[in-house]
Each structure stands twice: as C-alpha cells, then as structure tokens.
Short mmCIF file of N, CA and C in Angstrom, two decimals:
data_model
loop_
_atom_site.label_atom_id
_atom_site.label_comp_id
_atom_site.label_asym_id
_atom_site.label_seq_id
_atom_site.Cartn_x
_atom_site.Cartn_y
_atom_site.Cartn_z
N MET A 1 23.86 60.61 143.65
CA MET A 1 23.92 61.36 142.42
C MET A 1 24.83 62.57 142.58
N GLY A 2 25.49 62.96 141.48
CA GLY A 2 26.36 64.12 141.51
C GLY A 2 25.60 65.40 141.30
N ALA A 3 26.35 66.47 141.23
CA ALA A 3 25.76 67.80 141.02
C ALA A 3 25.25 67.94 139.58
N VAL A 4 24.32 68.83 139.41
CA VAL A 4 23.82 69.15 138.07
C VAL A 4 24.95 69.79 137.28
N ASP A 5 25.12 69.33 136.05
CA ASP A 5 26.12 69.96 135.19
C ASP A 5 25.53 70.22 133.82
N PHE A 6 26.18 71.08 133.10
CA PHE A 6 25.74 71.49 131.76
C PHE A 6 26.87 71.17 130.80
N ARG A 7 26.53 70.47 129.72
CA ARG A 7 27.55 69.96 128.82
C ARG A 7 27.25 70.30 127.37
N VAL A 8 28.31 70.33 126.59
CA VAL A 8 28.21 70.39 125.13
C VAL A 8 29.24 69.39 124.61
N GLY A 9 28.81 68.53 123.71
CA GLY A 9 29.71 67.49 123.20
C GLY A 9 30.22 66.58 124.29
N GLY A 10 29.42 66.39 125.35
CA GLY A 10 29.81 65.50 126.44
C GLY A 10 30.77 66.12 127.45
N ARG A 11 31.14 67.37 127.26
CA ARG A 11 32.10 68.03 128.16
C ARG A 11 31.42 69.15 128.93
N ILE A 12 31.77 69.28 130.20
CA ILE A 12 31.15 70.25 131.10
C ILE A 12 31.61 71.68 130.81
N PHE A 13 30.64 72.61 130.80
CA PHE A 13 30.98 74.04 130.72
C PHE A 13 30.45 74.81 131.92
N ALA A 14 29.55 74.21 132.71
CA ALA A 14 29.03 74.86 133.92
C ALA A 14 28.46 73.78 134.84
N THR A 15 28.45 74.06 136.15
CA THR A 15 27.87 73.12 137.11
C THR A 15 27.15 73.89 138.21
N LEU A 16 26.36 73.14 138.95
CA LEU A 16 25.74 73.66 140.17
C LEU A 16 26.33 72.94 141.39
N ALA A 17 27.58 72.49 141.28
CA ALA A 17 28.24 71.75 142.35
C ALA A 17 28.38 72.56 143.64
N SER A 18 28.40 73.88 143.54
CA SER A 18 28.54 74.74 144.72
C SER A 18 27.25 75.49 145.03
N GLN A 19 26.14 75.00 144.51
CA GLN A 19 24.86 75.68 144.71
C GLN A 19 24.53 75.82 146.19
N HIS A 20 24.90 74.82 146.99
CA HIS A 20 24.63 74.89 148.43
C HIS A 20 25.36 76.05 149.10
N LEU A 21 26.37 76.58 148.45
CA LEU A 21 27.10 77.74 148.95
C LEU A 21 26.63 79.03 148.27
N GLY A 22 25.68 78.89 147.35
CA GLY A 22 25.14 80.05 146.65
C GLY A 22 25.81 80.35 145.32
N TYR A 23 26.63 79.43 144.85
CA TYR A 23 27.39 79.64 143.62
C TYR A 23 27.00 78.67 142.52
N GLY A 24 27.10 79.14 141.29
CA GLY A 24 27.19 78.28 140.13
C GLY A 24 28.66 78.31 139.72
N ASN A 25 29.08 77.35 138.92
CA ASN A 25 30.47 77.29 138.49
C ASN A 25 30.54 77.34 136.97
N LEU A 26 31.44 78.14 136.46
CA LEU A 26 31.65 78.31 135.02
C LEU A 26 33.06 77.89 134.67
N MET A 27 33.22 77.18 133.57
CA MET A 27 34.54 76.79 133.09
C MET A 27 34.96 77.82 132.04
N LEU A 28 35.81 78.74 132.45
CA LEU A 28 36.26 79.84 131.60
C LEU A 28 37.76 79.73 131.37
N THR A 29 38.29 80.58 130.52
CA THR A 29 39.73 80.74 130.43
C THR A 29 40.15 81.69 131.55
N VAL A 30 41.42 81.71 131.86
CA VAL A 30 41.94 82.63 132.88
C VAL A 30 41.66 84.07 132.46
N GLU A 31 41.79 84.36 131.17
CA GLU A 31 41.55 85.71 130.67
C GLU A 31 40.08 86.12 130.83
N HIS A 32 39.18 85.22 130.51
CA HIS A 32 37.75 85.51 130.69
C HIS A 32 37.41 85.65 132.17
N GLN A 33 37.97 84.78 132.98
CA GLN A 33 37.75 84.86 134.42
C GLN A 33 38.17 86.24 134.95
N ARG A 34 39.34 86.68 134.57
CA ARG A 34 39.86 87.98 135.00
C ARG A 34 38.93 89.11 134.55
N ALA A 35 38.50 89.06 133.30
CA ALA A 35 37.62 90.10 132.77
C ALA A 35 36.29 90.14 133.51
N PHE A 36 35.68 88.98 133.74
CA PHE A 36 34.41 88.93 134.47
C PHE A 36 34.59 89.46 135.89
N ALA A 37 35.66 89.03 136.57
CA ALA A 37 35.89 89.44 137.96
C ALA A 37 36.19 90.93 138.05
N GLU A 38 36.88 91.49 137.08
CA GLU A 38 37.16 92.92 137.09
C GLU A 38 35.89 93.73 136.82
N GLU A 39 35.04 93.23 135.92
CA GLU A 39 33.81 93.91 135.56
C GLU A 39 32.77 93.85 136.69
N ALA A 40 32.68 92.71 137.35
CA ALA A 40 31.66 92.52 138.39
C ALA A 40 32.21 91.67 139.53
N PRO A 41 33.10 92.24 140.35
CA PRO A 41 33.72 91.47 141.43
C PRO A 41 32.73 90.99 142.50
N ASP A 42 31.56 91.61 142.55
CA ASP A 42 30.54 91.17 143.49
C ASP A 42 29.81 89.92 143.00
N LEU A 43 29.99 89.58 141.71
CA LEU A 43 29.31 88.41 141.12
C LEU A 43 30.25 87.25 140.80
N PHE A 44 31.47 87.54 140.39
CA PHE A 44 32.39 86.52 139.89
C PHE A 44 33.64 86.44 140.75
N LEU A 45 34.06 85.21 141.07
CA LEU A 45 35.33 85.02 141.77
C LEU A 45 35.91 83.66 141.41
N PRO A 46 37.23 83.57 141.37
CA PRO A 46 37.86 82.29 141.03
C PRO A 46 37.51 81.23 142.08
N ILE A 47 37.33 80.01 141.62
CA ILE A 47 37.17 78.88 142.53
C ILE A 47 38.53 78.67 143.20
N ALA A 48 38.53 78.33 144.47
CA ALA A 48 39.78 78.13 145.22
C ALA A 48 40.61 76.99 144.62
N GLY A 49 41.92 77.12 144.72
CA GLY A 49 42.82 76.05 144.31
C GLY A 49 43.14 76.03 142.83
N GLY A 50 43.59 74.88 142.38
CA GLY A 50 44.05 74.71 141.00
C GLY A 50 42.98 74.92 139.96
N TRP A 51 41.74 74.52 140.26
CA TRP A 51 40.66 74.73 139.31
C TRP A 51 40.50 76.22 139.01
N GLY A 52 40.52 77.03 140.04
CA GLY A 52 40.39 78.47 139.85
C GLY A 52 41.56 79.07 139.11
N LYS A 53 42.75 78.55 139.35
CA LYS A 53 43.93 79.05 138.65
C LYS A 53 43.89 78.69 137.17
N SER A 54 43.04 77.72 136.82
CA SER A 54 42.88 77.32 135.42
C SER A 54 41.67 77.97 134.76
N GLY A 55 40.95 78.84 135.50
CA GLY A 55 39.83 79.56 134.91
C GLY A 55 38.47 79.21 135.47
N ALA A 56 38.37 78.15 136.28
CA ALA A 56 37.07 77.80 136.87
C ALA A 56 36.62 78.93 137.79
N THR A 57 35.38 79.37 137.62
CA THR A 57 34.90 80.61 138.24
C THR A 57 33.54 80.42 138.89
N HIS A 58 33.40 80.92 140.12
CA HIS A 58 32.09 80.96 140.78
C HIS A 58 31.32 82.17 140.27
N ILE A 59 29.99 82.00 140.18
CA ILE A 59 29.09 83.13 139.97
C ILE A 59 28.09 83.08 141.11
N ARG A 60 27.90 84.22 141.77
CA ARG A 60 26.94 84.30 142.88
C ARG A 60 25.53 84.31 142.29
N LEU A 61 24.82 83.22 142.48
CA LEU A 61 23.54 83.02 141.82
C LEU A 61 22.47 84.01 142.26
N ALA A 62 22.38 84.30 143.55
CA ALA A 62 21.33 85.18 144.06
C ALA A 62 21.50 86.62 143.58
N GLU A 63 22.74 87.04 143.33
CA GLU A 63 23.00 88.42 142.93
C GLU A 63 22.99 88.62 141.42
N ALA A 64 23.14 87.54 140.66
CA ALA A 64 23.23 87.66 139.20
C ALA A 64 21.84 87.78 138.59
N ASN A 65 21.65 88.77 137.73
CA ASN A 65 20.36 88.86 137.03
C ASN A 65 20.38 87.90 135.84
N GLU A 66 19.23 87.73 135.24
CA GLU A 66 19.08 86.76 134.16
C GLU A 66 20.00 87.05 132.98
N ASP A 67 20.15 88.32 132.62
CA ASP A 67 21.00 88.68 131.48
C ASP A 67 22.47 88.36 131.74
N VAL A 68 22.94 88.68 132.94
CA VAL A 68 24.34 88.40 133.29
C VAL A 68 24.59 86.90 133.31
N LEU A 69 23.68 86.16 133.95
CA LEU A 69 23.84 84.71 134.02
C LEU A 69 23.81 84.09 132.62
N ALA A 70 22.86 84.51 131.79
CA ALA A 70 22.77 83.97 130.43
C ALA A 70 24.03 84.30 129.63
N GLY A 71 24.53 85.52 129.77
CA GLY A 71 25.74 85.90 129.05
C GLY A 71 26.96 85.11 129.49
N ALA A 72 27.10 84.91 130.79
CA ALA A 72 28.24 84.14 131.31
C ALA A 72 28.15 82.68 130.86
N LEU A 73 26.95 82.12 130.91
CA LEU A 73 26.77 80.74 130.44
C LEU A 73 27.07 80.63 128.95
N ARG A 74 26.67 81.62 128.19
CA ARG A 74 26.93 81.61 126.75
C ARG A 74 28.44 81.63 126.48
N VAL A 75 29.19 82.43 127.23
CA VAL A 75 30.64 82.48 127.05
C VAL A 75 31.25 81.12 127.39
N ALA A 76 30.87 80.54 128.52
CA ALA A 76 31.41 79.23 128.92
C ALA A 76 31.06 78.16 127.88
N TRP A 77 29.84 78.19 127.37
CA TRP A 77 29.38 77.24 126.36
C TRP A 77 30.21 77.39 125.08
N GLN A 78 30.41 78.63 124.64
CA GLN A 78 31.18 78.88 123.42
C GLN A 78 32.63 78.43 123.58
N LEU A 79 33.22 78.71 124.73
CA LEU A 79 34.60 78.28 124.97
C LEU A 79 34.71 76.76 124.92
N ARG A 80 33.73 76.06 125.51
CA ARG A 80 33.74 74.60 125.49
C ARG A 80 33.59 74.09 124.06
N LYS A 81 32.69 74.69 123.27
CA LYS A 81 32.52 74.29 121.88
C LYS A 81 33.84 74.44 121.11
N GLU A 82 34.50 75.57 121.31
CA GLU A 82 35.77 75.82 120.62
C GLU A 82 36.83 74.82 121.06
N ASN A 83 36.90 74.53 122.35
CA ASN A 83 37.87 73.54 122.85
C ASN A 83 37.57 72.16 122.29
N ASN A 84 36.29 71.79 122.25
CA ASN A 84 35.91 70.49 121.71
C ASN A 84 36.35 70.38 120.26
N ALA A 85 36.12 71.42 119.47
CA ALA A 85 36.50 71.40 118.05
C ALA A 85 38.02 71.29 117.90
N LYS A 86 38.75 72.04 118.72
CA LYS A 86 40.21 72.00 118.67
C LYS A 86 40.73 70.61 119.06
N ASN A 87 40.14 70.03 120.12
CA ASN A 87 40.55 68.70 120.56
C ASN A 87 40.24 67.63 119.51
N ALA A 88 39.09 67.76 118.85
CA ALA A 88 38.73 66.80 117.80
C ALA A 88 39.71 66.90 116.63
N LYS A 89 40.08 68.13 116.28
CA LYS A 89 41.03 68.33 115.18
C LYS A 89 42.40 67.74 115.55
N ASN A 90 42.84 67.98 116.79
CA ASN A 90 44.13 67.43 117.24
C ASN A 90 44.11 65.91 117.25
N ALA A 91 42.99 65.32 117.69
CA ALA A 91 42.86 63.87 117.71
C ALA A 91 42.90 63.30 116.30
N LYS A 92 42.24 63.98 115.38
CA LYS A 92 42.22 63.54 113.98
C LYS A 92 43.62 63.60 113.39
N ASN A 93 44.33 64.70 113.69
CA ASN A 93 45.71 64.84 113.18
C ASN A 93 46.62 63.78 113.77
N ALA A 94 46.45 63.49 115.05
CA ALA A 94 47.30 62.47 115.69
C ALA A 94 47.01 61.10 115.09
N LYS A 95 45.75 60.82 114.81
CA LYS A 95 45.36 59.54 114.23
C LYS A 95 45.93 59.36 112.82
N SER A 96 45.99 60.47 112.08
CA SER A 96 46.50 60.38 110.71
C SER A 96 48.01 60.57 110.65
N GLY A 97 48.65 60.58 111.81
CA GLY A 97 50.10 60.75 111.83
C GLY A 97 50.55 62.17 111.64
N GLY A 98 49.62 63.12 111.84
CA GLY A 98 49.96 64.53 111.72
C GLY A 98 50.01 65.01 110.29
N LYS A 99 49.60 64.17 109.35
CA LYS A 99 49.62 64.56 107.94
C LYS A 99 48.41 65.40 107.62
N ARG A 100 48.61 66.45 106.84
CA ARG A 100 47.50 67.30 106.39
C ARG A 100 46.91 66.72 105.12
N ARG A 101 45.64 66.87 104.99
CA ARG A 101 44.96 66.38 103.78
C ARG A 101 44.32 67.50 103.05
#
C-alpha cells in the first residue's frame, strides 16, 4: 500500500509520504511555499528536487501546532480546488473547440 494522501476531486493536496522522516507534504504554489517558509522556517521547507521547485513543501509534524497544520492544509486544499476548477474549465473549452457559450 502507498502513503496516506488527502484529495479533493480525486487530486492530491497533501500526503504523509514522508511521515517516517517526521514530515507531512503539502502541494502549494511556489509563492505560498515561499511565504510559509519565510513566516515559519522551522516548520516549512521545500521538498528536495523538482517537486519542491514546483511548490511541494514539507511541514514538520511534531513542531506544528493544530492551528498551523489546519491552516496549511486549508490553503493546500483551496489551491487544489481552484486548480481542479480551472482544469475542468480548460477541458470543457478544449472539448467545445474553444468556443465560448
């Protein structure tokens, strides 16, 4: 079995894939990642490699209080919802030949 993940509309916004290292993972934008890391560098850090360069972010689970964790999860969830809506709209436009109705 794979790691525990959290999804909205079938798409992942957070995982516990790095829980064995003490981290949860959040799918953020690069801008959100930067803001979280600047605000709380002891809690948030980019995931190594390309995922991190795209906004994937570790949160140190043991150090994060409930409010911080809930807020970070809420941001990742909202970003995923917005991306899902944008992707659905783009798919609909592509299917209709890009014509507006």
